[in-house]
Short mmCIF file of C-alpha atoms and ligand atoms in Angstrom, two decimals:
data_model
loop_
_atom_site.label_atom_id
_atom_site.label_comp_id
_atom_site.label_asym_id
_atom_site.label_seq_id
_atom_site.Cartn_x
_atom_site.Cartn_y
_atom_site.Cartn_z
CA UNK J 1458 -0.27 0.07 -0.28
CA UNK J 1459 1.23 3.08 -0.79
CA UNK J 1460 0.96 5.96 1.38
CA UNK J 1461 1.99 9.43 0.35
CA UNK J 1462 1.57 12.79 0.12
CA UNK J 1463 1.65 14.86 -3.06
CA UNK J 1464 1.07 18.67 -3.93
CA UNK J 1465 1.30 21.04 -6.93
CA UNK J 1466 5.25 22.50 -5.97
CA UNK J 1467 3.18 26.00 -6.95
CA UNK J 1468 1.59 26.11 -4.36
CA UNK J 1469 4.00 25.48 -1.50
CA UNK J 1470 3.26 27.46 0.98
CA UNK J 1471 -0.06 27.88 0.63
CA UNK J 1472 -0.64 24.28 -0.19
CA UNK J 1473 -3.40 22.02 1.98
CA UNK J 1474 -1.53 19.84 4.57
CA UNK J 1475 -4.84 17.34 5.22
CA UNK J 1476 -5.08 14.96 2.97
CA UNK J 1477 -3.19 12.18 1.68
CA UNK J 1478 -3.34 9.77 -1.29
CA UNK J 1479 -3.67 6.05 -0.45
CA UNK J 1480 -2.86 4.02 -3.46
CA UNK J 1481 -2.97 7.09 -5.70
CA UNK J 1482 -6.36 8.03 -4.09
CA UNK J 1483 -7.36 10.99 -2.73
CA UNK J 1484 -8.50 10.78 1.25
CA UNK J 1485 -8.97 13.51 3.59
CA UNK J 1486 -7.96 13.83 6.60
CA UNK J 1487 -11.18 12.35 8.56
CA UNK J 1488 -11.61 9.60 6.15
CA UNK J 1489 -8.78 7.77 6.66
CA UNK J 1490 -9.88 5.80 10.02
CA UNK J 1491 -13.40 4.91 8.15
CA UNK J 1492 -10.91 3.84 5.01
CA UNK J 1493 -8.64 1.80 6.77
CA UNK J 1494 -11.50 0.35 8.81
CA UNK J 1495 -13.40 -0.57 5.70
CA UNK J 1496 -10.41 -2.25 3.95
CA UNK J 1497 -9.97 -4.32 7.19
CA UNK J 1498 -13.59 -5.50 7.88
CA UNK J 1499 -15.38 -5.12 4.83
CA UNK J 1500 -12.40 -5.75 2.43
CA UNK J 1501 -10.57 -8.14 4.40
CA UNK J 1502 -7.30 -6.98 3.12
CA UNK J 1503 -3.90 -8.11 4.68
CA UNK J 1504 -1.68 -5.40 4.34
CA UNK J 1505 1.60 -7.17 3.20
CA UNK J 1506 3.81 -3.44 2.00
CA UNK J 1507 3.45 -0.13 3.60
CA UNK J 1508 5.34 2.74 1.33
CA UNK J 1509 5.42 6.38 2.71
CA UNK J 1510 5.92 9.42 1.56
CA UNK J 1511 6.27 13.44 2.78
CA UNK J 1512 4.31 12.09 5.46
CA UNK J 1513 6.42 14.98 7.93
CA UNK J 1514 4.86 17.30 5.45
CA UNK J 1515 1.43 17.09 6.51
CA UNK J 1516 -0.16 19.26 9.22
CA UNK J 1517 2.01 17.89 12.18
CA UNK J 1518 -1.17 16.97 14.18
CA UNK J 1519 -2.34 15.19 10.96
CA UNK J 1520 0.97 13.48 10.71
CA UNK J 1521 0.75 12.02 13.96
CA UNK J 1522 -2.36 10.62 13.81
CA UNK J 1523 -1.95 9.37 10.95
CA UNK J 1524 1.66 7.10 12.19
CA UNK J 1525 -0.85 5.62 15.37
CA UNK J 1526 -3.56 4.29 13.13
CA UNK J 1527 -0.76 3.37 10.34
CA UNK J 1528 0.21 1.05 13.14
CA UNK J 1529 -3.26 0.17 14.78
CA UNK J 1530 -4.90 -0.31 11.24
CA UNK J 1531 -2.53 -1.32 9.46
CA UNK J 1532 0.14 -2.93 11.31
CA UNK J 1533 -0.57 -4.29 14.79
CA UNK J 1534 -3.19 -5.77 13.28
CA UNK J 1535 -2.51 -8.45 11.58
CA UNK J 1536 0.56 -10.75 11.17
CA UNK J 1537 1.33 -10.37 7.86
CA UNK J 1538 3.64 -7.13 7.62
CA UNK J 1539 6.65 -7.40 5.48
CA UNK J 1540 7.39 -4.05 4.72
CA UNK J 1541 7.37 -0.36 6.26
CA UNK J 1542 9.21 2.25 4.63
CA UNK J 1543 9.02 5.92 5.91
CA UNK J 1544 7.02 5.72 8.52
CA UNK J 1545 10.38 7.18 10.77
CA UNK J 1546 9.86 10.36 9.12
CA UNK J 1547 6.38 10.98 10.86
CA UNK J 1548 7.77 10.38 14.25
CA UNK J 1549 11.43 10.30 14.14
CA UNK J 1550 12.03 6.96 15.62
CA UNK J 1551 9.44 5.15 18.05
CA UNK J 1552 8.93 2.50 19.63
CA UNK J 1553 6.16 1.16 17.90
CA UNK J 1554 8.36 1.59 15.01
CA UNK J 1555 11.63 0.16 16.60
CA UNK J 1556 8.72 -2.90 17.23
CA UNK J 1557 7.83 -3.45 13.52
CA UNK J 1558 11.59 -2.98 12.38
CA UNK J 1559 11.60 -6.28 13.97
CA UNK J 1560 9.21 -7.83 12.12
CA UNK J 1561 9.62 -6.80 8.85
CA UNK J 1562 12.64 -8.17 6.15
CA UNK J 1563 12.32 -4.97 4.75
CA UNK J 1564 12.42 -1.83 6.58
CA UNK J 1565 13.70 1.42 6.60
CA UNK J 1566 15.36 4.25 6.59
CA UNK J 1567 16.17 3.50 10.57
CA UNK J 1568 16.50 6.82 12.59
CA UNK J 1569 19.18 6.20 15.52
CA UNK J 1570 16.79 5.35 18.32
CA UNK J 1571 15.60 1.99 15.95
CA UNK J 1572 18.92 1.21 15.40
CA UNK J 1573 19.82 0.67 18.61
CA UNK J 1574 17.31 -1.46 19.69
CA UNK J 1575 17.78 -3.89 16.75
CA UNK J 1576 20.13 -6.62 18.99
CA UNK J 1577 18.34 -9.32 17.81
CA UNK J 1578 19.76 -11.51 15.21
CA UNK J 1579 18.02 -11.38 11.79
CA UNK J 1580 18.44 -11.36 7.89
CA UNK J 1581 16.85 -8.24 6.61
CA UNK J 1582 15.53 -8.37 2.33
CA UNK J 1583 16.93 -4.84 2.17
CA UNK J 1584 17.49 -2.48 5.24
CA UNK J 1585 17.19 1.79 4.27
CA UNK J 1586 19.57 4.14 5.89
CA UNK J 1587 19.99 7.93 5.65
CA UNK J 1588 23.17 9.76 5.02
CA UNK J 1589 21.81 11.28 8.14
CA UNK J 1590 22.31 8.47 10.51
CA UNK J 1591 25.70 8.20 9.20
CA UNK J 1592 26.60 11.33 11.15
CA UNK J 1593 24.50 10.34 14.15
CA UNK J 1594 26.51 7.61 14.50
CA UNK J 1595 29.65 9.40 14.18
CA UNK J 1596 28.69 11.86 16.70
CA UNK J 1597 27.13 10.00 19.39
CA UNK J 1598 30.41 7.84 19.14
CA UNK J 1599 32.79 10.63 19.68
CA UNK J 1600 30.28 12.06 22.61
CA UNK J 1601 31.34 8.31 24.21
CA UNK J 1602 34.85 8.26 23.66
CA UNK J 1603 38.05 10.16 24.71
CA UNK J 1604 39.70 9.91 22.08
CA UNK J 1605 39.76 8.29 18.73
CA UNK J 1606 40.81 4.52 19.11
CA UNK J 1607 38.00 4.87 22.24
CA UNK J 1608 35.54 6.10 19.49
CA UNK J 1609 35.99 3.22 17.01
CA UNK J 1610 35.89 1.16 19.91
CA UNK J 1611 32.61 2.56 20.25
CA UNK J 1612 31.33 2.39 16.90
CA UNK J 1613 32.44 -1.79 16.21
CA UNK J 1614 29.95 -1.79 19.42
CA UNK J 1615 27.76 0.57 18.28
CA UNK J 1616 27.17 -1.43 14.54
CA UNK J 1617 26.10 -5.11 15.50
CA UNK J 1618 26.88 -8.39 13.27
CA UNK J 1619 24.11 -9.99 14.46
CA UNK J 1620 21.49 -8.37 12.03
CA UNK J 1621 22.50 -8.56 8.52
CA UNK J 1622 20.39 -7.55 4.71
CA UNK J 1623 20.78 -8.50 1.11
CA UNK J 1624 20.42 -5.08 0.07
CA UNK J 1625 21.21 -1.80 1.55
CA UNK J 1626 19.46 1.32 0.65
CA UNK J 1627 21.13 4.66 1.69
CA UNK J 1628 19.24 8.05 0.93
CA UNK J 1629 21.27 10.77 0.01
CA UNK J 1630 20.02 14.32 0.03
CA UNK J 1631 21.59 16.28 -2.22
CA UNK J 1632 20.96 19.28 -1.22
CA UNK J 1633 21.67 19.47 2.90
CA UNK J 1634 23.12 22.20 4.62
CA UNK J 1635 25.48 23.13 7.62
CA UNK J 1636 23.96 24.88 10.53
CA UNK J 1637 26.59 27.85 9.81
CA UNK J 1638 25.19 28.98 6.52
CA UNK J 1639 21.51 29.31 6.86
CA UNK J 1640 21.51 32.95 6.21
CA UNK J 1641 23.48 32.06 2.54
CA UNK J 1642 23.39 28.18 2.11
CA UNK J 1643 25.38 26.24 -0.78
CA UNK J 1644 22.55 23.23 -1.48
CA UNK J 1645 24.62 20.06 -1.84
CA UNK J 1646 25.30 16.41 -1.11
CA UNK J 1647 27.60 16.68 1.94
CA UNK J 1648 29.93 15.25 3.40
CA UNK J 1649 29.49 11.43 4.92
CA UNK J 1650 31.48 9.93 7.61
CA UNK J 1651 33.62 6.84 5.70
CA UNK J 1652 34.69 4.45 8.47
CA UNK J 1653 30.85 4.48 9.48
CA UNK J 1654 29.59 3.61 6.40
CA UNK J 1655 32.66 0.73 5.95
CA UNK J 1656 31.27 -1.10 9.03
CA UNK J 1657 27.98 -1.15 8.15
CA UNK J 1658 28.83 -2.61 5.34
CA UNK J 1659 30.77 -5.09 6.49
CA UNK J 1660 29.21 -5.95 9.68
CA UNK J 1661 25.48 -6.82 8.16
CA UNK J 1662 27.22 -8.33 5.45
CA UNK J 1663 25.81 -6.16 2.21
CA UNK J 1664 25.40 -7.55 -0.60
CA UNK J 1665 24.56 -4.93 -2.92
CA UNK J 1666 23.18 -1.62 -2.97
CA UNK J 1667 20.83 1.28 -3.95
CA UNK J 1668 21.74 4.93 -3.43
CA UNK J 1669 18.53 6.82 -3.36
CA UNK J 1670 19.50 10.35 -4.12
CA UNK J 1671 16.96 12.99 -3.17
CA UNK J 1672 16.67 16.27 -3.80
CA UNK J 1673 14.84 16.91 -0.18
CA UNK J 1674 14.03 15.18 2.44
CA UNK J 1675 13.15 16.47 6.62
CA UNK J 1676 17.14 15.97 7.21
CA UNK J 1677 18.74 19.06 5.76
CA UNK J 1678 20.71 20.14 8.21
CA UNK J 1679 24.21 18.83 8.56
CA UNK J 1680 26.11 17.66 12.40
CA UNK J 1681 28.99 20.34 12.61
CA UNK J 1682 30.42 18.33 15.82
CA UNK J 1683 31.95 15.52 13.77
CA UNK J 1684 33.67 17.58 11.51
CA UNK J 1685 35.34 19.25 14.51
CA UNK J 1686 37.23 15.82 15.28
CA UNK J 1687 39.79 13.84 12.06
CA UNK J 1688 38.63 10.92 13.17
CA UNK J 1689 36.43 9.99 10.24
CA UNK J 1690 37.57 10.28 7.00
CA UNK J 1691 35.17 12.39 5.01
CA UNK J 1692 33.76 11.74 1.61
CA UNK J 1693 30.82 12.93 -0.70
CA UNK J 1694 29.61 11.16 -4.06
CA UNK J 1695 30.22 14.47 -6.22
CA UNK J 1696 34.12 15.23 -4.69
CA UNK J 1697 37.45 14.23 -6.79
CA UNK J 1698 37.76 10.84 -7.26
CA UNK J 1699 41.02 10.80 -7.22
CA UNK J 1700 41.45 11.49 -2.81
CA UNK J 1701 38.04 8.92 -2.67
CA UNK J 1702 40.22 5.31 -0.85
CA UNK J 1703 39.35 2.56 -2.96
CA UNK J 1704 37.23 0.41 -0.60
CA UNK J 1705 38.15 -3.71 -0.37
CA UNK J 1706 34.64 -5.06 -0.56
CA UNK J 1707 32.43 -6.20 -3.18
CA UNK J 1708 28.76 -5.55 -4.56
CA UNK J 1709 27.25 -7.78 -6.81
CA UNK J 1710 25.52 -5.06 -7.56
CA UNK J 1711 24.65 -0.94 -7.18
CA UNK J 1712 21.65 0.91 -8.21
CA UNK J 1713 20.87 4.22 -8.44
CA UNK J 1714 17.77 5.88 -8.29
CA UNK J 1715 17.24 10.08 -9.22
CA UNK J 1716 14.18 9.71 -9.87
CA UNK J 1717 13.62 12.58 -6.95
CA UNK J 1718 16.84 14.34 -7.43
CA UNK J 1719 17.18 17.28 -9.37
CA UNK J 1720 20.91 18.26 -9.21
CA UNK J 1721 22.54 15.02 -9.90
CA UNK J 1722 20.60 14.59 -12.74
CA UNK J 1723 21.75 17.73 -14.21
CA UNK J 1724 24.97 17.23 -13.24
CA UNK J 1725 25.17 13.44 -15.34
CA UNK J 1726 22.87 15.40 -18.17
CA UNK J 1727 25.45 18.21 -18.39
CA UNK J 1728 28.95 18.51 -19.22
CA UNK J 1729 30.72 20.50 -15.83
CA UNK J 1730 30.96 23.38 -17.47
CA UNK J 1731 27.42 23.54 -18.03
CA UNK J 1732 26.25 23.23 -15.07
CA UNK J 1733 26.88 26.35 -12.41
CA UNK J 1734 29.22 25.89 -10.65
CA UNK J 1735 30.05 22.83 -11.97
CA UNK J 1736 28.87 20.48 -9.44
CA UNK J 1737 31.08 17.70 -9.53
CA UNK J 1738 28.83 14.80 -10.79
CA UNK J 1739 31.77 13.43 -13.37
CA UNK J 1740 32.84 11.87 -10.20
CA UNK J 1741 30.18 9.93 -8.70
CA UNK J 1742 30.68 6.47 -10.99
CA UNK J 1743 33.94 6.47 -9.91
CA UNK J 1744 33.21 7.31 -6.69
CA UNK J 1745 30.57 4.57 -6.75
CA UNK J 1746 33.07 2.10 -7.48
CA UNK J 1747 35.33 3.62 -4.92
CA UNK J 1748 33.22 3.51 -2.18
CA UNK J 1749 31.12 0.27 -2.94
CA UNK J 1750 33.09 -1.82 -5.91
CA UNK J 1751 31.05 -3.22 -8.22
CA UNK J 1752 31.31 -4.23 -11.76
CA UNK J 1753 27.15 -3.84 -12.18
CA UNK J 1754 25.47 -0.03 -12.19
CA UNK J 1755 22.51 1.03 -12.57
CA UNK J 1756 20.41 4.13 -13.08
CA UNK J 1757 17.16 5.48 -14.22
CA UNK J 1758 17.28 8.89 -15.48
CA UNK J 1759 12.94 9.16 -15.13
CA UNK J 1760 13.00 13.23 -15.65
CA UNK J 1761 14.09 16.04 -17.34
CA UNK J 1762 14.12 18.65 -14.80
CA UNK J 1763 17.04 20.77 -15.88
CA UNK J 1764 18.03 19.15 -18.65
CA UNK J 1765 17.53 21.12 -21.44
CA UNK J 1766 14.85 19.46 -23.50
CA UNK J 1767 16.65 20.00 -26.52
CA UNK J 1768 18.12 18.11 -28.90
CA UNK J 1769 18.86 14.14 -27.97
CA UNK J 1770 22.11 13.44 -30.19
CA UNK J 1771 23.76 16.14 -28.09
CA UNK J 1772 22.18 14.80 -25.02
CA UNK J 1773 23.09 10.67 -25.74
CA UNK J 1774 27.08 12.09 -26.36
CA UNK J 1775 26.85 14.45 -23.57
CA UNK J 1776 26.11 11.37 -21.02
CA UNK J 1777 28.76 9.33 -22.34
CA UNK J 1778 31.28 12.08 -22.00
CA UNK J 1779 30.22 12.56 -18.28
CA UNK J 1780 29.86 8.36 -18.15
CA UNK J 1781 33.46 7.89 -19.20
CA UNK J 1782 35.18 10.73 -18.03
CA UNK J 1783 37.14 7.94 -16.08
CA UNK J 1784 37.91 4.92 -18.21
CA UNK J 1785 36.47 1.88 -17.11
CA UNK J 1786 37.41 -1.97 -16.77
CA UNK J 1787 34.70 -4.49 -16.15
CA UNK J 1788 31.93 -2.75 -15.74
CA UNK J 1789 28.30 -2.74 -17.01
CA UNK J 1790 26.86 0.32 -16.46
CA UNK J 1791 23.14 0.65 -18.35
CA UNK J 1792 20.70 3.47 -17.63
CA UNK J 1793 17.52 4.15 -18.30
CA UNK J 1794 16.48 7.23 -19.83
CA UNK J 1795 12.70 8.27 -19.71
CA UNK J 1796 12.71 11.59 -22.02
CA UNK J 1797 10.18 14.34 -23.95
CA UNK J 1798 9.49 13.21 -27.10
CA UNK J 1799 9.96 16.90 -28.73
CA UNK J 1800 13.68 16.21 -28.31
CA UNK J 1801 14.12 14.04 -31.49
CA UNK J 1802 14.31 16.89 -33.84
CA UNK J 1803 15.92 20.67 -33.95
CA UNK J 1804 15.10 23.86 -36.19
CA UNK J 1805 17.33 24.18 -38.53
CA UNK J 1806 17.92 28.14 -38.03
CA UNK J 1807 18.67 28.14 -42.10
CA UNK J 1808 15.84 26.53 -43.72
CA UNK J 1809 13.31 27.08 -40.59
CA UNK J 1810 12.40 23.64 -41.08
CA UNK J 1811 12.36 20.92 -38.46
CA UNK J 1812 15.28 18.63 -39.02
CA UNK J 1813 15.23 15.26 -36.93
CA UNK J 1814 18.32 14.55 -34.79
CA UNK J 1815 20.34 10.99 -35.89
CA UNK J 1816 21.64 8.56 -32.52
CA UNK J 1817 25.12 10.34 -31.47
CA UNK J 1818 28.28 8.44 -32.49
CA UNK J 1819 29.61 5.64 -30.58
CA UNK J 1820 26.15 4.10 -29.95
CA UNK J 1821 24.95 1.33 -31.52
CA UNK J 1822 21.33 0.37 -32.06
CA UNK J 1823 20.36 -3.09 -30.68
CA UNK J 1824 17.71 -5.14 -31.65
CA UNK J 1825 16.13 -5.15 -28.60
CA UNK J 1826 13.12 -3.12 -28.20
CA UNK J 1827 12.27 -1.67 -24.65
CA UNK J 1828 8.58 -1.45 -23.10
CA UNK J 1829 7.75 -0.47 -19.77
CA UNK J 1830 5.06 0.72 -17.55
CA UNK J 1831 4.97 3.68 -15.05
CA UNK J 1832 2.94 5.44 -12.63
CA UNK J 1833 4.40 7.93 -11.14
CA UNK J 1834 3.82 10.25 -8.51
CA UNK J 1835 4.36 14.28 -8.39
CA UNK J 1836 7.73 15.48 -8.57
CA UNK J 1837 8.83 19.06 -9.93
CA UNK J 1838 8.02 18.73 -13.76
CA UNK J 1839 5.45 19.99 -15.61
CA UNK J 1840 2.24 18.83 -14.94
CA UNK J 1841 2.99 18.61 -10.78
CA UNK J 1842 -0.11 18.25 -8.57
CA UNK J 1843 -2.04 15.63 -7.97
CA UNK J 1844 -3.26 14.90 -11.85
CA UNK J 1845 0.47 13.86 -12.52
CA UNK J 1846 -0.34 9.91 -10.43
CA UNK J 1847 0.09 9.45 -14.30
CA UNK J 1848 0.04 5.55 -15.80
CA UNK J 1849 2.53 5.96 -18.28
CA UNK J 1850 3.09 3.41 -21.07
CA UNK J 1851 7.08 3.50 -22.27
CA UNK J 1852 8.67 2.21 -25.90
CA UNK J 1853 11.91 2.44 -25.62
CA UNK J 1854 15.26 1.18 -27.58
CA UNK J 1855 18.75 0.42 -26.27
CA UNK J 1856 21.85 2.15 -27.84
CA UNK J 1857 25.40 0.09 -26.79
CA UNK J 1858 28.55 1.63 -26.31
CA UNK J 1859 30.60 -1.21 -26.28
CA UNK J 1860 34.97 -1.65 -25.32
CA UNK J 1861 35.82 -5.35 -25.25
CA UNK J 1862 39.77 -4.66 -24.48
CA UNK J 1863 38.19 -3.09 -21.37
CA UNK J 1864 35.47 -4.92 -20.73
CA UNK J 1865 33.30 -1.72 -20.33
CA UNK J 1866 29.50 -2.11 -21.34
CA UNK J 1867 27.24 0.47 -21.29
CA UNK J 1868 23.22 0.71 -22.40
CA UNK J 1869 21.43 3.63 -22.55
CA UNK J 1870 17.86 2.66 -23.28
CA UNK J 1871 16.14 5.66 -24.28
CA UNK J 1872 12.62 5.59 -23.77
CA UNK J 1873 9.53 7.28 -25.20
CA UNK J 1874 6.07 7.77 -23.76
CA UNK J 1875 3.67 5.50 -26.31
CA UNK J 1876 1.16 8.27 -26.87
CA UNK J 1877 3.81 11.15 -27.64
CA UNK J 1878 5.16 8.57 -30.51
CA UNK J 1879 1.34 8.18 -32.01
CA UNK J 1880 1.69 12.22 -31.83
CA UNK J 1881 5.05 13.19 -33.60
CA UNK J 1882 4.53 10.32 -36.09
CA UNK J 1883 4.91 11.78 -39.87
CA UNK J 1884 5.85 9.44 -42.28
CA UNK J 1885 7.07 12.27 -44.72
CA UNK J 1886 9.92 13.32 -42.54
CA UNK J 1887 10.97 9.90 -41.90
CA UNK J 1888 10.90 8.78 -45.16
CA UNK J 1889 13.60 11.84 -45.88
CA UNK J 1890 15.13 10.95 -42.33
CA UNK J 1891 16.28 7.34 -42.97
CA UNK J 1892 18.62 7.30 -39.81
CA UNK J 1893 16.79 9.50 -37.58
CA UNK J 1894 17.02 8.55 -34.00
CA UNK J 1895 13.20 8.17 -34.13
CA UNK J 1896 13.19 6.63 -36.64
CA UNK J 1897 14.10 3.31 -35.28
CA UNK J 1898 11.11 3.44 -32.77
CA UNK J 1899 8.57 2.98 -35.63
CA UNK J 1900 11.19 0.79 -37.99
ZN1 ZN G 2869 7.41 5.39 14.82
ZN1 ZN G 2870 35.18 16.99 -0.11
ZN1 ZN G 2871 18.78 22.11 -6.09
#
């Protein structure tokens, strides 16, 4: 069950805060409890999965009430619960949530208070943590020690190997601020204490990683305390990768979700000098490979905020340049790229006619046809607001860059909405440009 808050971004100040979307249906504050009771009694649903999003943006009283009735009606009521995501954003960690964490196979993001109760032995399918948790752990260990040695002993006692998890999901807020720069904040990724991340990866026997890059969360302010000590190494995914130490761990797969990212999407879709100021995202993949060594990275660029909606040919070649800034060896990289159909043509200023663009050089079109279905909630783009809980069919084609010597394989899967493809279909034009990019979607 998806329980999420969404609003029209144009009304961010005046937005109403007393409704919620439950499985894409708008339910008002006073109707939530009757709705849950109805589901329990009349329909007899057994909720296995609860995914909440942005509950912290609700009116505070409603938020707390919603948190409580999710527990009383959906979680404590049955024995079926397997997954609970995002609920601690509403309470900042509480007893009900920490006892839920013990029952689930997938849970998070964990607040520190919940982590401290996880002394049981359990193999989780998925655990979720935030960049903030890493800081909180670092500062907790510092506060309980007199020197670096004691601090790391404390860290060792804090992260227990009684729990393990197949996949660790790390929420990274890309627009955090330091407390002392509140008047002129520089929104950005922030340093994370590397040793905290490493000990979690080791002790929990993490096999694969998902980085959830988020434009904002309810934990925007960084702690300064741990930065006063030189106990922990500082890492940031957009810092120069030459400074990042190579980890000796190995992971099956690193997945990057950019669904709710702005800056990172912009950074990967533009050359460093095209973003102001250059945000360092050309370091992103090299840093991932140093912090979370893997032979397989997949990413999803699912929206176009701040990436010009023009010129697919240039965009494909930019992406290739950004992701191959460092020469990769033994890497299979996959990017799913969801684009607006307008990107396939360009106005020719001499003829004042539209030309169909081609495929950027370096890529080879693959036979395989791709198809996917997306139901997406509101973010920042064009349509915003509730009507953006849209169902969409997407058609895709795979473009490949292969370097057999270095065993580097890059698949760029470009998707266009099926509906939009129909709208731009122009037989004459396709004949005139037999090698056009978009032609491959019809051929
Ligand atoms: Zn709670
Ligand atoms: Zn740095
Ligand atoms: Zn931003």
